[in-house]
Structure formats: structure tokens, C-alpha cells
Amino acid sequence: MKIKKGIPLIDQHDKNGFYGGKFGGNYVAETLKKPIEDLEKLFKKSRNDKNFLKERDNLYENYVGRPTRFIKLQNLSNHLGGAQIYAKMVSDANGGAHKIYNAITHAMLCKRAKKKYICTDTGAGYNGKMFSMVAKKFSLGCKVFMGIRDIERQKPNCDAIRRNGAEIIPVTSGSKTLVDAVSECIRYWVSNCDKVHMGIGSLVGPNIFVKICGWSTAQISRELKVQLEEEFGEIPSKLKLINCVGGGSSAYGFWSEFIDYNKNQVELIGVEAGGPKNSKLHAAPLSKNSKIGVLHGAAAYCIQDSDGQINKTESISSGLDYPSVSPIHCFLKDTGRAKYTYATDEEALDAFKLVTELEDISPSLEPAHAFAIAKKISPKLNSSDVIIINSCGDSLKDKDIIKKRLGNYSR
Amino acid sequence: MKSQISSVFNECKKENRPALLTYTVAGDNSKKKSLEILKSISGYADILEIGFPHNAPTADGPQIQNSSYRALKKGIKLKDVFQIVKEYKKNKNAKPCILMGYYQMVYRYGEKKFIRKCKQAGVNGLIIVDLPWPENKAFARSCKKNSITFIQLLSPTTSKERMKKIIASSHDMIYYISMLSTTGGKLKVSPRKILENYNKIKKINKSKNLVIGFGITNKTIGALKKSDGLVVGSLLCKEIEKSLKKRQNPVIKLNKMVKELRKKIS
């Protein structure tokens, strides 16, 4: 299994949609074969269409706001000692997270497919919020599938979704979180694929959804590369890019431009959700060595029992609370290009507390997992090491959880 | 040698009626009860589809989802599913059994081992909902080698070109999904339109036994009887749920229901 240079990782699949011969694929019902094939054709055409790209860039410029900031966290660097720590403030993006990039592409594809309705899943609520925003902008009807457990714990984003005129479909089956929301969204699409465009909210699902999402979030690393050259005059010789991984959409977007670099120069570190400190439950299929399974149309490392049933997961961050992970990250893991680890709920909260006390930023609980690892490794490094954390979401959505766990929340 | 599935279709054709295929979930609401249900309905059903439950089903409506969750709650495992089929097949008048489920279960278990266990238990056919053509080519071949019918699915979204290829690589039974829906949805296409599509498929290859499923109930089954076979699933799963709620015996209820269904197509 080997990564090819000079080709975007999302395009390094075989004719059946597998990366490294075994991750990904298209495990879908016959009914979805045709809509997926149509979407593949449309995306292939669109990504090479000048007008499509012009429209997208215009939206990134004037709607998302670009580039998102690249800032040095001087106080955090001083406090921890060791490496120079920076953050890519992707939470600056309109809506407050990286999910806007994928949502824009899907809305544009939906329009070109001449469909008037769009549906998606959401865990943390950010993907749902971004889809509701673009649906409003593009005059599309929008349904957002969300587990009732997440509806309870991510109220600010739910309010935003409804304000934008989208409908939240509460999902009550199974664990009532993201995994069930995605299943329900796919079920809805099976029944309505002639009229409705589906956008999956992360780098997961049948191959085409992995590709569209990765192609979209890649904007993050395109910006970062320019910003690194502005700041250092070159790509630093000892660089660590730390990103949280649920499905893995922000991590791929953060890394895509740097995958071809030698791993001794640019180290890629993915941080999964380790769950509560004293619990056996977690959402870390890569770093806790889960076996490969087929979930939501793709083969990937997946938390499951010996009979193949999907196991319950647990994480303080809804956005990482998913039993499987992108086939792209499985590929990056097995080729050794990226390393994956996890942070517990408590470590993420501690990191959130530290970062917000020292710096004028407020990462959501998802990137707080990445900050937790930066906190751990930075003291062991020295000033020639550069750590960059993708601060891919804003904490406002987590205010209730943070207030409950840390006693207060101010913004 | 003709497969048991083919023989059943031939018998039904002689009687000038479609085959009646039922779908129930193994282990709903217990191993024992689901076996009793199979035994009891096989007096009227021609082929028994038996679901092996998975907890992330992406193509099932609420009735079959609930049926699966009930079975899983009782701790049903794949080994129990094989055991149920094996027990059922001990009956002298046992009907052909088709296992139906999601690929994840097969993948985890191992394709070879799964097929071997099917063969040992007496399974006659397999439907893997999310293993479409051409991805299913190798698996379908292994099934055939072991005298198990791998059942290809066709849907209203399947293009004619694709249909021809799928039919060419199909075994002795094909499943036509009546409409764009998960299982158990309300029939949103007229039976006339469904039969129109059905006939188009039959024209491609008359010799294949083509069954229609999804959204078929006691109200719609009569209108579709000019077909090789009809599958009723969600209606039965719903009836199990109903009788459990009312503390009635689902075995008796299902027996009655399948008897009525059979009457409507005879």
C-alpha cells in the first residue's frame, strides 16, 4: 500500500472506489447506484469547469471569508515551553467551522443537478447549520437529520438551523447520535433520490461523498501553505500539523497540501475522541485499533463487536462521536503517513480551559482534543519545532456542556 | 440439478399464481418464537426470506428496523440465525430459505465462512442489500459454486444497459424493488406502473424468476399477481409488533395473515 505523489489523495482510489485496495468502496443499495453515478459525473465535470470554480472562489472570498487567520499562540507557547505553537483559525469561516466548504460544493452541485431540495446529517450541528445557510442562500429546501441526543446537547446550532428555515428531523433510533443520523439521512435519500440531493457531512460514505468533501475542505491547506510561506519564507523543517478526527473532514483539508512532504519534515497527527477517562466507551477506531467494517457505504476501521454490530461510542464532542472514520484516514494510517492518537473528554476540557485562559481564541470541544495533544507534546520539543493546530470550530455551540463541566463559560 | 428455489417457482406457475415470499427477522422477538413463526407460515408461503439483523440498516423502513432491534435486544447472533434455519430445515415440508441482510455482517464473519455456514444450515439463497453489481461478482460466484442462489436486485433507477448486465450475471431469481423507498414504505407507484416495469425486465430474459418487493400489503398484493413472485415483509414485522403490544401470540397472528395473503393471489 503506497501513496502516490502529485495526485490528490482523494483521487487515489481504484475503479471500485477503494483506497489502498481495501478502504472505502460503494456499499449501497441498488436504488442509489444511479444517483451516485450521476453525482460522480456531475462532480467530475464541475471540478474541471472554469465557471464552477469561479463561482466557488467567489463564494470563498465573499461569503466564507478567506483566508481564515493563521496566528501565533505566543502565550500558550511560552506557557508550555518547547515548540512554537500556531493555530489556523478555520472557525473564522462564516458559520464558525470548516463544514461550510463542503456545504457550498453540495449546494452548487444540487443547483446544477436541477434539484430543489437538499438533505444532510449532523452531529455537532455545524454541518447542519452550514447546509441550512447555503440552502437559504441558494433557495433550496433543506432537511437536517440529527440524533435527539445531539439536539439536546448542541442547542445553539439547532437554533441556527431553524432560523435559517431548514427542518431538523429528529432521529430516535439506535444511539440517537451521528451514526444514526447518517443512516436515517441515507434512508431518506433512498426514498427521495429523484428529487433530493444528499450531502454527507464528513469525509465518509460512498466514494463520491469522500471525494466531494475532501475536495472542498482542501481550501484550508491551500491557504495555510501560503500563510506558512509568508510567516517563515518556506515550509518549516520540523512541522507538526495536529487536527482532531471524527469522520476526518477538517483533518484531510488541513493536511492535503502537505501529504507529499517527507513525514520527517511535516508530521501529520490526528486526534480522536478517547471518551470519558474511566469509561470503556470511546470514538477512536484508528488509535484504539478497531477492526475494519462496512458502515454507511464504505469499508473503514470501525468500532464493532465480534458479530459485526456497530458498538456504542461516547465522547463529550458530538462532532467526533462516530464509530467509524474516513477511508482516507485508514489509508493514511496504514501507509504510515499520518499518526493517530486520542485525547479523553477530560483532557479536551483541560486544554480548552488552558487555551481560553491564555489566548483570545475559543475552540470548540472537537479541536480542544487537538489542543490537548499539543499541550502534551510541546514541552518535549524545542523552538525550532512548529506546531499548528487546526482550530476548526467555535466553542459557542458547546456553551452548555462547558458551563456544566467547568462551572462557567464566557465568550 | 434444478435448485429448490426454481422448483418452487415452477410449481407455482403450474398453479397459475405467483410465489408468495415472506420476510421475517430471525430472532424477533426470540429465537424460539421466530422459528415457530417460520414453521407456522410455511404452510402458505412458498419461499421464506429470513433477515439477519444489523444495527445500522441503511435501506430499511421503521417496521423492519424495529424488528431487527427487537431481535438484537434479545442478543441474536449470526450463529443463532444459522441455527434457526437448520432447525427449520429439519421439517419434512420445509420451504426454500433465503437469508437477507447487510454486507457488514458477512464481511465481519468472513465471506467464505459465511457461505460455508449457509450451506451447512441449508440456506438456499442470499440477498445482500448493499452489495450491488458489479461489486458482488466474486461473492455471487462463490455462492453459485456452493449451490446457493445469489439474488440480484433491480430498482426503478437501474438503467436498461445496467439491467441487461445484471440479469446476464444473475442466477435463477431476481428481485425487483417496486419503487424508490426503504422497505415498508407506502406504495407510491400504481401496481399497473410496477407491472409495466416488471414486464420490461421479463422481456430481457423470460427464464429468470422475477419477484417484486417493497410496499406490498394485503391491499396491494392482489393487483400484482401477474408476476413470478411477491415479497411481503414489513407488513409481517408490523403485525409482530402489534401482537406483542396487545400481548397476543404473534405465531397465530402471522399464520392468519399469511393465509389471507395466499388466498388473495391464488
Coordinates of C-alpha atoms in Angstrom, one line a residue, chain A residues 285 289-293 300-304, chain B residues 108:
Chain A
P285 CA -11.4 3.5 15.9
N289 CA -7.1 -0.5 16.9
S290 CA -10.7 -1.3 15.8
K291 CA -11.2 -3.8 13.0
I292 CA -12.3 -3.0 9.5
G293 CA -16.0 -2.9 9.0
A300 CA -13.0 1.5 7.2
Y301 CA -11.8 0.9 10.7
C302 CA -15.0 0.8 12.8
I303 CA -15.9 0.2 16.4
Q304 CA -17.9 -3.0 16.3
Chain B
R108 CA -17.0 -9.4 9.6

